[in-house]
Structure formats: C-alpha cells, structure tokens
mmCIF file of C-alpha atoms and ligand atoms in Angstrom:
data_model
loop_
_atom_site.group_PDB
_atom_site.id
_atom_site.type_symbol
_atom_site.label_atom_id
_atom_site.label_comp_id
_atom_site.label_asym_id
_atom_site.label_seq_id
_atom_site.Cartn_x
_atom_site.Cartn_y
_atom_site.Cartn_z
ATOM 1 C CA MET A 157 72.164 -24.365 -84.975
ATOM 2 C CA PHE A 158 75.812 -23.577 -85.703
ATOM 3 C CA LYS A 159 76.700 -23.728 -89.403
ATOM 4 C CA GLY A 160 79.839 -22.658 -91.279
ATOM 5 C CA ILE A 161 83.479 -22.221 -90.266
ATOM 6 C CA PRO A 162 83.810 -23.315 -86.591
ATOM 7 C CA ALA A 163 84.781 -20.504 -84.190
ATOM 8 C CA GLU A 164 86.689 -20.776 -80.928
ATOM 9 C CA ILE A 165 87.757 -18.651 -77.991
ATOM 10 C CA ALA A 166 91.414 -18.157 -78.916
ATOM 11 C CA GLY A 167 92.217 -16.100 -75.813
ATOM 12 C CA ILE A 168 90.403 -14.931 -72.703
ATOM 13 C CA GLY A 169 91.259 -12.358 -70.045
ATOM 14 C CA ILE A 170 89.601 -10.613 -67.112
ATOM 15 C CA PHE A 171 89.961 -7.549 -64.931
ATOM 16 C CA ILE A 172 88.766 -7.667 -61.321
ATOM 17 C CA PRO A 173 88.843 -4.437 -59.291
ATOM 18 C CA GLU A 174 90.767 -4.739 -56.004
ATOM 19 C CA LYS A 175 88.281 -3.050 -53.668
ATOM 20 C CA ILE A 176 86.061 -5.545 -51.820
ATOM 21 C CA LEU A 177 82.616 -4.666 -50.468
ATOM 22 C CA SER A 178 81.675 -7.426 -48.004
ATOM 23 C CA ASN A 179 78.269 -8.314 -46.618
ATOM 24 C CA ALA A 180 79.503 -6.918 -43.280
ATOM 25 C CA ASP A 181 80.247 -3.594 -45.025
ATOM 26 C CA LEU A 182 76.716 -3.580 -46.473
ATOM 27 C CA GLU A 183 75.215 -4.152 -43.023
ATOM 28 C CA LYS A 184 76.535 -0.667 -42.187
ATOM 29 C CA ILE A 185 74.933 0.948 -45.259
ATOM 30 C CA VAL A 186 71.512 -0.676 -45.509
ATOM 31 C CA ASP A 187 69.076 -2.757 -43.408
ATOM 32 C CA THR A 188 70.435 -6.186 -44.284
ATOM 33 C CA SER A 189 72.513 -9.005 -42.802
ATOM 34 C CA ASP A 190 75.286 -11.322 -43.866
ATOM 35 C CA GLU A 191 72.961 -14.171 -42.924
ATOM 36 C CA TRP A 192 70.149 -12.998 -45.268
ATOM 37 C CA ILE A 193 72.453 -12.280 -48.205
ATOM 38 C CA THR A 194 74.344 -15.568 -47.813
ATOM 39 C CA THR A 195 71.317 -17.823 -47.462
ATOM 40 C CA ARG A 196 69.118 -16.064 -50.064
ATOM 41 C CA THR A 197 71.835 -15.462 -52.691
ATOM 42 C CA GLY A 198 75.141 -17.205 -51.839
ATOM 43 C CA ILE A 199 77.011 -13.910 -52.216
ATOM 44 C CA LYS A 200 79.648 -13.028 -49.549
ATOM 45 C CA GLU A 201 81.387 -10.093 -51.220
ATOM 46 C CA ARG A 202 81.590 -8.109 -54.454
ATOM 47 C CA ARG A 203 84.172 -5.825 -56.106
ATOM 48 C CA ILE A 204 83.856 -2.089 -56.639
ATOM 49 C CA ALA A 205 85.687 -0.255 -59.432
ATOM 50 C CA PRO A 206 87.859 2.719 -58.461
ATOM 51 C CA ASP A 207 86.251 6.143 -59.041
ATOM 52 C CA ASP A 208 88.574 6.915 -61.932
ATOM 53 C CA MET A 209 87.678 3.750 -63.868
ATOM 54 C CA ALA A 210 84.720 3.339 -66.206
ATOM 55 C CA THR A 211 83.495 0.186 -67.930
ATOM 56 C CA SER A 212 85.713 0.793 -70.982
ATOM 57 C CA ASP A 213 88.826 0.985 -68.772
ATOM 58 C CA MET A 214 88.118 -2.398 -67.211
ATOM 59 C CA MET A 215 87.262 -3.912 -70.598
ATOM 60 C CA LYS A 216 90.532 -2.587 -72.011
ATOM 61 C CA ARG A 217 92.532 -4.229 -69.205
ATOM 62 C CA ALA A 218 90.777 -7.563 -69.779
ATOM 63 C CA ALA A 219 91.232 -7.287 -73.552
ATOM 64 C CA ASP A 220 95.000 -6.681 -73.266
ATOM 65 C CA ILE A 221 95.288 -10.112 -71.622
ATOM 66 C CA ALA A 222 92.864 -11.857 -73.995
ATOM 67 C CA ILE A 223 94.638 -10.547 -77.109
ATOM 68 C CA GLU A 224 98.074 -11.498 -75.797
ATOM 69 C CA ARG A 225 96.911 -15.012 -74.864
ATOM 70 C CA SER A 226 95.225 -15.491 -78.257
ATOM 71 C CA GLY A 227 98.482 -14.944 -80.135
ATOM 72 C CA ILE A 228 96.402 -13.161 -82.771
ATOM 73 C CA ASN A 229 97.771 -10.082 -84.484
ATOM 74 C CA PRO A 230 95.649 -7.133 -83.275
ATOM 75 C CA ASP A 231 95.484 -5.942 -86.901
ATOM 76 C CA ASP A 232 93.427 -9.074 -87.661
ATOM 77 C CA ILE A 233 90.711 -8.107 -85.171
ATOM 78 C CA GLN A 234 88.042 -6.757 -87.479
ATOM 79 C CA LEU A 235 85.132 -6.393 -85.073
ATOM 80 C CA VAL A 236 84.707 -5.370 -81.424
ATOM 81 C CA ILE A 237 81.426 -6.201 -79.695
ATOM 82 C CA GLY A 238 80.868 -4.402 -76.399
ATOM 83 C CA CYS A 239 78.451 -6.191 -74.092
ATOM 84 C CA THR A 240 77.345 -4.098 -71.142
ATOM 85 C CA ALA A 241 74.374 -2.702 -69.278
ATOM 86 C CA THR A 242 76.609 0.045 -67.845
ATOM 87 C CA PRO A 243 78.225 1.726 -70.848
ATOM 88 C CA ASP A 244 80.541 4.692 -70.201
ATOM 89 C CA MET A 245 77.738 6.877 -71.629
ATOM 90 C CA PRO A 246 74.593 6.427 -73.777
ATOM 91 C CA PHE A 247 76.681 7.045 -76.889
ATOM 92 C CA PRO A 248 79.194 6.605 -78.444
ATOM 93 C CA SER A 249 79.376 2.879 -77.871
ATOM 94 C CA THR A 250 81.743 1.597 -75.207
ATOM 95 C CA ALA A 251 83.087 -0.783 -77.880
ATOM 96 C CA CYS A 252 84.302 2.254 -79.886
ATOM 97 C CA LEU A 253 86.035 3.645 -76.792
ATOM 98 C CA VAL A 254 87.818 0.336 -76.186
ATOM 99 C CA GLN A 255 88.665 -0.051 -79.893
ATOM 100 C CA HIS A 256 90.464 3.299 -79.676
ATOM 101 C CA LYS A 257 92.181 2.532 -76.346
ATOM 102 C CA LEU A 258 93.520 -0.690 -77.881
ATOM 103 C CA GLY A 259 94.448 0.901 -81.221
ATOM 104 C CA LEU A 260 92.451 -1.673 -83.197
ATOM 105 C CA GLN A 261 92.400 0.376 -86.390
ATOM 106 C CA ASN A 262 90.961 -2.380 -88.582
ATOM 107 C CA ALA A 263 87.994 -3.122 -86.341
ATOM 108 C CA ALA A 264 84.373 -2.045 -86.608
ATOM 109 C CA ALA A 265 82.789 -1.642 -83.176
ATOM 110 C CA PHE A 266 79.359 -1.608 -81.606
ATOM 111 C CA ASP A 267 77.612 -2.315 -78.302
ATOM 112 C CA LEU A 268 74.858 -4.827 -77.776
ATOM 113 C CA GLN A 269 72.262 -4.768 -75.020
ATOM 114 C CA ALA A 270 71.011 -8.118 -73.794
ATOM 115 C CA GLY A 271 71.143 -7.526 -70.043
ATOM 116 C CA CYS A 272 73.135 -10.156 -68.165
ATOM 117 C CA SER A 273 73.055 -12.360 -71.296
ATOM 118 C CA GLY A 274 75.161 -9.801 -73.158
ATOM 119 C CA PHE A 275 78.373 -11.826 -73.275
ATOM 120 C CA LEU A 276 76.513 -14.960 -74.355
ATOM 121 C CA TYR A 277 74.747 -13.007 -77.123
ATOM 122 C CA GLY A 278 78.086 -11.390 -78.043
ATOM 123 C CA LEU A 279 79.862 -14.746 -78.346
ATOM 124 C CA THR A 280 77.005 -15.989 -80.521
ATOM 125 C CA ILE A 281 77.196 -13.015 -82.887
ATOM 126 C CA ALA A 282 80.995 -13.194 -83.016
ATOM 127 C CA SER A 283 80.850 -16.893 -83.872
ATOM 128 C CA GLN A 284 78.543 -16.114 -86.793
ATOM 129 C CA PHE A 285 80.913 -13.466 -88.210
ATOM 130 C CA ILE A 286 83.662 -16.112 -88.086
ATOM 131 C CA ALA A 287 81.337 -18.835 -89.421
ATOM 132 C CA SER A 288 80.507 -16.794 -92.516
ATOM 133 C CA GLY A 289 84.181 -16.017 -93.175
ATOM 134 C CA ALA A 290 83.416 -12.278 -93.024
ATOM 135 C CA VAL A 291 86.183 -11.449 -90.529
ATOM 136 C CA LYS A 292 89.435 -12.991 -89.259
ATOM 137 C CA ALA A 293 88.901 -12.316 -85.553
ATOM 138 C CA VAL A 294 86.389 -10.663 -83.207
ATOM 139 C CA LEU A 295 86.953 -9.187 -79.749
ATOM 140 C CA VAL A 296 83.978 -9.741 -77.421
ATOM 141 C CA LEU A 297 83.944 -7.566 -74.300
ATOM 142 C CA GLY A 298 81.758 -8.128 -71.240
ATOM 143 C CA GLY A 299 82.135 -5.496 -68.562
ATOM 144 C CA GLU A 300 80.072 -3.744 -65.923
ATOM 145 C CA THR A 301 80.347 -0.931 -63.409
ATOM 146 C CA LEU A 302 77.067 -1.843 -61.752
ATOM 147 C CA SER A 303 78.063 -0.095 -58.512
ATOM 148 C CA ARG A 304 77.352 3.187 -60.360
ATOM 149 C CA ILE A 305 73.679 2.352 -60.982
ATOM 150 C CA GLN A 306 72.682 1.084 -57.543
ATOM 151 C CA ASN A 307 70.197 2.668 -55.186
ATOM 152 C CA TRP A 308 72.184 2.118 -52.000
ATOM 153 C CA GLU A 309 68.970 2.529 -50.005
ATOM 154 C CA ASP A 310 67.278 -0.425 -51.761
ATOM 155 C CA ARG A 311 68.386 -3.579 -49.934
ATOM 156 C CA SER A 312 66.533 -5.803 -52.412
ATOM 157 C CA THR A 313 68.954 -4.879 -55.235
ATOM 158 C CA CYS A 314 72.120 -3.156 -53.975
ATOM 159 C CA VAL A 315 73.456 -6.274 -52.235
ATOM 160 C CA LEU A 316 73.394 -8.327 -55.442
ATOM 161 C CA PHE A 317 75.716 -6.680 -57.940
ATOM 162 C CA GLY A 318 79.441 -6.140 -58.484
ATOM 163 C CA ASP A 319 81.939 -4.671 -60.954
ATOM 164 C CA GLY A 320 84.404 -6.388 -63.300
ATOM 165 C CA ALA A 321 85.206 -7.203 -66.907
ATOM 166 C CA GLY A 322 86.119 -10.024 -69.242
ATOM 167 C CA ALA A 323 87.213 -10.234 -72.856
ATOM 168 C CA ALA A 324 87.557 -13.007 -75.404
ATOM 169 C CA VAL A 325 89.137 -13.156 -78.860
ATOM 170 C CA ILE A 326 87.070 -15.289 -81.237
ATOM 171 C CA ALA A 327 88.783 -16.782 -84.284
ATOM 172 C CA PRO A 328 88.483 -19.795 -86.619
ATOM 173 C CA ALA A 329 88.776 -22.947 -84.511
ATOM 174 C CA LYS A 330 91.691 -25.292 -84.496
ATOM 175 C CA GLU A 331 90.803 -28.946 -85.078
ATOM 176 C CA GLY A 332 88.287 -30.302 -82.566
ATOM 177 C CA SER A 333 87.688 -27.132 -80.531
ATOM 178 C CA GLY A 334 85.195 -24.316 -80.686
ATOM 179 C CA ILE A 335 81.573 -23.280 -80.321
ATOM 180 C CA LEU A 336 79.417 -26.295 -81.168
ATOM 181 C CA ASN A 337 75.995 -24.722 -80.863
ATOM 182 C CA PHE A 338 73.995 -21.872 -79.358
ATOM 183 C CA SER A 339 70.433 -21.037 -78.494
ATOM 184 C CA ILE A 340 69.330 -17.452 -77.842
ATOM 185 C CA SER A 341 65.831 -16.202 -77.002
ATOM 186 C CA ALA A 342 64.015 -13.147 -75.662
ATOM 187 C CA ASP A 343 60.611 -12.107 -74.357
ATOM 188 C CA GLY A 344 59.927 -8.391 -73.927
ATOM 189 C CA ALA A 345 56.717 -9.215 -72.049
ATOM 190 C CA PHE A 346 59.008 -9.340 -68.994
ATOM 191 C CA ALA A 347 60.661 -5.960 -69.692
ATOM 192 C CA ASP A 348 59.381 -4.464 -66.443
ATOM 193 C CA ALA A 349 60.850 -7.236 -64.302
ATOM 194 C CA LEU A 350 64.377 -5.823 -64.522
ATOM 195 C CA LYS A 351 65.174 -2.322 -65.706
ATOM 196 C CA VAL A 352 66.715 1.110 -65.215
ATOM 197 C CA PRO A 353 63.547 3.153 -65.786
ATOM 198 C CA ALA A 354 64.977 6.629 -66.516
ATOM 199 C CA GLY A 355 67.677 8.200 -68.634
ATOM 200 C CA GLY A 356 66.317 7.134 -72.016
ATOM 201 C CA SER A 357 63.736 8.593 -74.407
ATOM 202 C CA LEU A 358 60.828 7.282 -72.333
ATOM 203 C CA MET A 359 61.788 9.055 -69.115
ATOM 204 C CA PRO A 360 64.549 11.600 -69.695
ATOM 205 C CA ALA A 361 66.654 12.703 -66.757
ATOM 206 C CA THR A 362 65.103 15.371 -64.540
ATOM 207 C CA GLU A 363 65.767 16.465 -60.964
ATOM 208 C CA GLU A 364 62.753 14.353 -60.041
ATOM 209 C CA THR A 365 64.078 11.151 -61.686
ATOM 210 C CA VAL A 366 67.411 11.579 -59.934
ATOM 211 C CA LYS A 367 65.739 12.223 -56.571
ATOM 212 C CA ASN A 368 63.535 9.139 -56.971
ATOM 213 C CA HIS A 369 66.434 6.789 -57.869
ATOM 214 C CA MET A 370 64.950 6.135 -61.311
ATOM 215 C CA HIS A 371 68.453 5.837 -62.805
ATOM 216 C CA ALA A 372 69.181 2.813 -60.624
ATOM 217 C CA VAL A 373 68.375 -0.886 -61.053
ATOM 218 C CA HIS A 374 64.731 -1.798 -60.386
ATOM 219 C CA MET A 375 63.946 -5.503 -60.180
ATOM 220 C CA ASP A 376 61.061 -7.792 -59.387
ATOM 221 C CA GLY A 377 63.394 -10.443 -58.013
ATOM 222 C CA ARG A 378 60.778 -13.175 -57.633
ATOM 223 C CA ASP A 379 59.565 -12.790 -61.220
ATOM 224 C CA VAL A 380 63.109 -12.915 -62.621
ATOM 225 C CA PHE A 381 63.875 -15.903 -60.366
ATOM 226 C CA ARG A 382 60.863 -17.842 -61.685
ATOM 227 C CA GLN A 383 61.782 -17.171 -65.314
ATOM 228 C CA ALA A 384 65.471 -17.926 -64.749
ATOM 229 C CA VAL A 385 64.918 -21.424 -63.388
ATOM 230 C CA THR A 386 62.765 -22.460 -66.363
ATOM 231 C CA LYS A 387 64.271 -20.547 -69.289
ATOM 232 C CA MET A 388 67.944 -21.374 -68.729
ATOM 233 C CA PRO A 389 67.334 -25.156 -68.687
ATOM 234 C CA GLU A 390 65.105 -24.848 -71.784
ATOM 235 C CA ALA A 391 67.842 -23.066 -73.725
ATOM 236 C CA ALA A 392 70.467 -25.575 -72.583
ATOM 237 C CA LEU A 393 68.376 -28.578 -73.600
ATOM 238 C CA LYS A 394 67.546 -27.054 -76.994
ATOM 239 C CA ALA A 395 71.225 -26.447 -77.779
ATOM 240 C CA LEU A 396 72.148 -29.970 -76.619
ATOM 241 C CA GLU A 397 69.333 -31.729 -78.466
ATOM 242 C CA GLU A 398 70.164 -30.052 -81.772
ATOM 243 C CA LEU A 399 73.646 -31.545 -81.437
ATOM 244 C CA GLY A 400 72.336 -34.978 -80.472
ATOM 245 C CA MET A 401 74.079 -34.519 -77.108
ATOM 246 C CA THR A 402 72.845 -34.957 -73.534
ATOM 247 C CA VAL A 403 73.917 -33.415 -70.218
ATOM 248 C CA GLU A 404 76.106 -36.514 -69.748
ATOM 249 C CA ASP A 405 78.369 -35.110 -72.477
ATOM 250 C CA ILE A 406 79.002 -31.903 -70.504
ATOM 251 C CA ASP A 407 82.209 -31.642 -68.435
ATOM 252 C CA HIS A 408 81.608 -28.153 -66.998
ATOM 253 C CA PHE A 409 78.431 -26.163 -66.453
ATOM 254 C CA ILE A 410 78.953 -22.396 -66.204
ATOM 255 C CA PRO A 411 75.689 -20.609 -65.395
ATOM 256 C CA HIS A 412 75.268 -16.842 -65.067
ATOM 257 C CA GLN A 413 76.313 -16.017 -61.500
ATOM 258 C CA ALA A 414 73.244 -14.264 -60.047
ATOM 259 C CA ASN A 415 71.980 -16.417 -57.190
ATOM 260 C CA ILE A 416 73.167 -19.782 -55.822
ATOM 261 C CA ARG A 417 69.547 -20.933 -55.459
ATOM 262 C CA ILE A 418 68.941 -20.293 -59.174
ATOM 263 C CA ILE A 419 72.171 -22.109 -60.079
ATOM 264 C CA GLU A 420 71.257 -25.123 -57.928
ATOM 265 C CA SER A 421 67.714 -25.250 -59.280
ATOM 266 C CA VAL A 422 68.869 -25.072 -62.928
ATOM 267 C CA GLY A 423 71.514 -27.742 -62.251
ATOM 268 C CA LYS A 424 68.910 -29.996 -60.668
ATOM 269 C CA ARG A 425 66.416 -29.521 -63.508
ATOM 270 C CA LEU A 426 69.136 -30.385 -66.025
ATOM 271 C CA GLY A 427 70.506 -33.271 -63.954
ATOM 272 C CA ILE A 428 74.014 -31.794 -63.851
ATOM 273 C CA PRO A 429 75.972 -32.789 -60.740
ATOM 274 C CA GLU A 430 77.283 -30.056 -58.428
ATOM 275 C CA GLU A 431 80.901 -31.025 -59.052
ATOM 276 C CA LYS A 432 80.518 -30.070 -62.720
ATOM 277 C CA THR A 433 79.040 -26.668 -61.867
ATOM 278 C CA ILE A 434 81.361 -23.670 -61.687
ATOM 279 C CA VAL A 435 80.380 -21.131 -59.023
ATOM 280 C CA ASN A 436 82.248 -17.967 -58.029
ATOM 281 C CA LEU A 437 79.387 -15.622 -57.110
ATOM 282 C CA GLN A 438 80.381 -15.733 -53.432
ATOM 283 C CA LYS A 439 83.402 -13.591 -54.424
ATOM 284 C CA TYR A 440 81.960 -11.249 -57.054
ATOM 285 C CA GLY A 441 78.142 -11.169 -56.815
ATOM 286 C CA ASN A 442 76.262 -10.659 -60.048
ATOM 287 C CA THR A 443 78.572 -8.932 -62.535
ATOM 288 C CA SER A 444 76.041 -9.181 -65.377
ATOM 289 C CA CYS A 445 77.933 -9.241 -68.709
ATOM 290 C CA ALA A 446 81.225 -9.980 -66.922
ATOM 291 C CA SER A 447 79.824 -12.979 -65.077
ATOM 292 C CA LEU A 448 80.405 -15.722 -67.678
ATOM 293 C CA PRO A 449 83.861 -14.605 -68.864
ATOM 294 C CA ILE A 450 85.131 -14.212 -65.279
ATOM 295 C CA ALA A 451 83.915 -17.704 -64.315
ATOM 296 C CA LEU A 452 85.254 -19.266 -67.521
ATOM 297 C CA CYS A 453 88.621 -17.507 -67.339
ATOM 298 C CA GLU A 454 89.202 -18.388 -63.681
ATOM 299 C CA ALA A 455 88.338 -22.047 -64.348
ATOM 300 C CA VAL A 456 90.807 -22.143 -67.256
ATOM 301 C CA GLU A 457 93.536 -20.373 -65.250
ATOM 302 C CA SER A 458 93.140 -22.764 -62.312
ATOM 303 C CA GLY A 459 93.436 -25.785 -64.621
ATOM 304 C CA ARG A 460 89.904 -26.949 -63.827
ATOM 305 C CA ILE A 461 88.960 -26.626 -67.513
ATOM 306 C CA LYS A 462 91.309 -28.561 -69.776
ATOM 307 C CA LYS A 463 91.780 -28.731 -73.515
ATOM 308 C CA GLY A 464 89.046 -30.817 -75.137
ATOM 309 C CA ASP A 465 86.549 -30.377 -72.269
ATOM 310 C CA THR A 466 82.933 -29.681 -73.226
ATOM 311 C CA ILE A 467 81.390 -26.615 -71.544
ATOM 312 C CA LEU A 468 77.780 -25.504 -71.210
ATOM 313 C CA LEU A 469 77.207 -21.768 -70.701
ATOM 314 C CA THR A 470 73.781 -20.371 -69.788
ATOM 315 C CA ALA A 471 72.559 -16.893 -68.919
ATOM 316 C CA ILE A 472 69.439 -14.801 -68.440
ATOM 317 C CA GLY A 473 69.003 -11.097 -67.908
ATOM 318 C CA ALA A 474 67.060 -7.919 -68.605
ATOM 319 C CA GLY A 475 64.846 -8.087 -71.642
ATOM 320 C CA LEU A 476 64.244 -10.743 -70.641
ATOM 321 C CA ALA A 477 66.949 -12.201 -72.869
ATOM 322 C CA TRP A 478 68.499 -15.617 -72.298
ATOM 323 C CA GLY A 479 70.431 -18.394 -73.959
ATOM 324 C CA SER A 480 72.999 -21.184 -73.909
ATOM 325 C CA ILE A 481 76.221 -22.005 -75.692
ATOM 326 C CA ILE A 482 77.967 -25.371 -75.911
ATOM 327 C CA LEU A 483 81.656 -25.260 -76.699
ATOM 328 C CA LYS A 484 84.686 -27.512 -76.728
ATOM 329 C CA TRP A 485 87.737 -25.910 -75.078
HETATM 330 O O1 UT7 B 167 71.143 -11.092 -63.447
HETATM 331 C C1 UT7 B 167 69.840 -10.962 -63.879
HETATM 332 C C2 UT7 B 167 69.037 -11.923 -63.225
HETATM 333 N N1 UT7 B 167 68.724 -11.531 -61.854
HETATM 334 C C3 UT7 B 167 68.462 -12.510 -61.026
HETATM 335 O O2 UT7 B 167 68.613 -13.644 -61.368
HETATM 336 C C4 UT7 B 167 67.889 -12.195 -59.669
HETATM 337 C C5 UT7 B 167 66.733 -13.123 -59.402
HETATM 338 N N2 UT7 B 167 66.137 -12.973 -58.123
HETATM 339 C C6 UT7 B 167 66.748 -13.308 -56.961
HETATM 340 O O3 UT7 B 167 67.883 -13.706 -56.955
HETATM 341 C C7 UT7 B 167 65.967 -13.230 -55.691
HETATM 342 O O4 UT7 B 167 64.607 -13.038 -55.997
HETATM 343 C C8 UT7 B 167 66.453 -12.119 -54.735
HETATM 344 C C9 UT7 B 167 67.799 -12.486 -54.137
HETATM 345 C C10 UT7 B 167 66.550 -10.790 -55.463
HETATM 346 C C11 UT7 B 167 65.467 -11.956 -53.587
HETATM 347 O O5 UT7 B 167 65.307 -13.193 -52.909
HETATM 348 P P1 UT7 B 167 63.847 -13.724 -52.565
HETATM 349 O O6 UT7 B 167 64.021 -14.979 -51.814
HETATM 350 O O7 UT7 B 167 63.078 -13.760 -53.837
HETATM 351 O O8 UT7 B 167 63.349 -12.630 -51.571
HETATM 352 P P2 UT7 B 167 62.056 -11.724 -51.689
HETATM 353 O O9 UT7 B 167 62.257 -10.664 -52.720
HETATM 354 O O10 UT7 B 167 60.856 -12.602 -51.804
HETATM 355 O O11 UT7 B 167 62.055 -11.039 -50.264
HETATM 356 C C12 UT7 B 167 61.848 -11.786 -49.068
HETATM 357 C C13 UT7 B 167 61.993 -10.877 -47.870
HETATM 358 C C14 UT7 B 167 61.216 -9.597 -47.984
HETATM 359 O O12 UT7 B 167 60.704 -9.271 -46.712
HETATM 360 P P3 UT7 B 167 59.178 -9.565 -46.340
HETATM 361 O O13 UT7 B 167 58.366 -8.819 -47.360
HETATM 362 O O14 UT7 B 167 59.023 -11.048 -46.456
HETATM 363 O O15 UT7 B 167 59.067 -9.052 -44.954
HETATM 364 C C15 UT7 B 167 62.248 -8.575 -48.367
HETATM 365 O O16 UT7 B 167 61.907 -7.268 -47.952
HETATM 366 O O17 UT7 B 167 63.373 -10.483 -47.736
HETATM 367 C C16 UT7 B 167 63.449 -9.070 -47.626
HETATM 368 N N3 UT7 B 167 64.719 -8.631 -48.212
HETATM 369 C C17 UT7 B 167 65.839 -8.504 -47.496
HETATM 370 N N4 UT7 B 167 66.118 -8.677 -46.202
HETATM 371 C C18 UT7 B 167 67.361 -8.462 -45.777
HETATM 372 C C19 UT7 B 167 64.970 -8.334 -49.492
HETATM 373 N N5 UT7 B 167 66.268 -8.010 -49.639
HETATM 374 C C20 UT7 B 167 66.813 -8.090 -48.402
HETATM 375 C C21 UT7 B 167 68.122 -7.872 -47.922
HETATM 376 N N6 UT7 B 167 68.354 -8.068 -46.601
HETATM 377 N N7 UT7 B 167 69.155 -7.502 -48.706
#
C-alpha cells in the first residue's frame, strides 16, 4: 500500500526504431504465417533496432523527451533505474551508461531485472524513493533490444518480440495526481517457463551454448499464458481493494502487451470493457520492459488519456514477476 509523499509521472517519452519487421517478412524467415501470428497473438508487425544502437541508446533517446516534458532540472534527478532484460552487457548496468550519456552527475544508477514487469517494478521503486523524501526525482527507463536475443529458427518465440524504449521522470505529485497504489509479486517456481539459459554463472558461454541457441529466449508459452491470465487480475484486484476502489473507477486499462488473447482474458476476468483497454501490440509485438511506457505515452500523446484520468497498469514476465499500479494522470 502506498504511504508517504505521493509520486507522479512528471514526464514520459519513448523511442521507437523505424525498421518494421512484418508477419509477411517473418514468413520468409521461419515456418509461420500471418494468419497464425495474428489469430494466436494479435501481432501484425514489430520494430527492429538499427545495428549501431544498443538498449542504452534507445533509452537515452526516450529519456531526452521525458526529461524535457517533465520540466524538471536534470540536476535534480538523483536516481536512474534501468529496467531491461537486454542490457548492453552483463555489467556495468545499462542505467550507468544512460546516466553518463545524459550527463546526470547527481544521480545514482542501477539496473533491475523483473522480466517484462521491469518498468512496473521500476515505477514502484521510484515512487518509494519519492515517498520517503530521499530524492527529488527519479528517471525510470524501460528499454529492450529483444531482436538480439532471438533464435530466428524458433517460430514459437521469434515472432513475438520487438525493440523499443520508454522513460519516465518520477517526482513529488502535484495536487490530485500520482501513483495511488501498487502490488508486486514473484514466484521463482516458474523460473524455467521463460528464460535465457546461458551466459550467466550457471551456464557460461561456450561454442556449444552458442551453437545450441542457449543465449536466446526459451519459453513455455502455454505455462506463461496460464499464469498471466490469473496473476495479472489478482494483482489488479489487490491494488484496487486496498484503495477501496473497484474496476468501475478505472478509466484506462493498460496491460503488458504480450498477446491479445491474454489481454482479452484479463479484461474479461476483471470486468473491464474493451473500450477502456489500451492495445498497441499489433504494431510493436512484445517489447517487454518498454511495453507499458510505450502504450502509456502513445495514449497520452493522442489525447486518449486526459488529466485526472485513473489508469490501471498490469504486467507479468520472467521470474515469474508480476504486478499492478493504479495512478491518477
Ligand atoms: O512477456 C512475457 C510474457 N509472455 C507471454 O505472455 C507469452 C504467453 N504465451 C503466449 O502468448 C502463447 O502461448 C504463444 C503465442 C507463445 C503460443 O500460443 P499457443 O496458442 O499457446 O500455441 P502453442 O504453443 O500451444 O502451439 C500451438 C501450435 C503448435 O503446433 P502443434 O504442436 O499443435 O502441431 C506449435 O508448434 O502452434 C504451433 N506454432 C506455430 N505455428 C505457426 C507455434 N508457433 C508458431 C508460429 N507459426 N509462429
């Protein structure tokens, strides 16, 4: 339950790579079809980052916009949280790389790993640093270059993911706005359901691991699907109930953009009408940590989300780690 100084998103920005990889393009690479991908996932196309861009570069571009829109002096940003499953490298943290690119000399920086729930976890942590009064402003980054960790021979995963980045500046809320509550959870019993098996201390890189695509995404899609459609509604209801709110109080529902069937099932379980649900996965696929900020930012830019609207965010990803945030824009 949120306690302390209320925190808000003071500015948000995104970076979307220009290059489009359509379902028709994928039909030429792997044994799949536009029909299968569209009906089973809702995805029509995804973006691919240029070869000379890494996750930190996309995060930096998104952050430039977020900081400018926030009106906050960059010197007041005292913490950078990098949320990504595709860091530039195992260490140093991608957050440190972005901190340097942005010249945020007063900011501490670290990465957090919560799979596709990274941005939601990051917003939660940032809100607590604001709530305690420890810092003036936090920059939360959510970015992915998932195209770099695909096995392009595995049709069950490579059609799902895309590249992109988002960034948000979190600061003390102005009257009536801000993060109202959050709920975050995890269960490592499902660690094998979604992972990149090699490249860490358990299975260091060898010629064999590279040959066997062990540095790419491995997923038991059905298992993740089953957990997603129960755990996201649970987290949403917990966050709402603690506030004494119901789904009726929600103006916009922004779920993690992984699969249209998951989104529809979660919406149905919660009783949220389709017209309140924000969906953009047809354009970008699953961008993991960039998914929520891209959907939120586009909805704000288009005028769909207006000042004072109440928004429900939910996500689930590798870990498994999942959660919900309720905020007033
Ligand atoms: O962001 C983190 C969270 N991740 C997710 O939320 C992903 C959750 N899972 C899913 O979205 C779905 O499980 C998938 C989209 C990954 C898969 O959909 P599914 O309806 O669960 O399909 P399935 O894995 O049960 O596969 C059904 C069939 C299989 O063929 P057989 O065994 O029935 O002959 C697959 O081999 O579809 C086949 N298949 C494909 N066919 C054409 C799997 N991928 C493809 C493909 N094109 N790309």
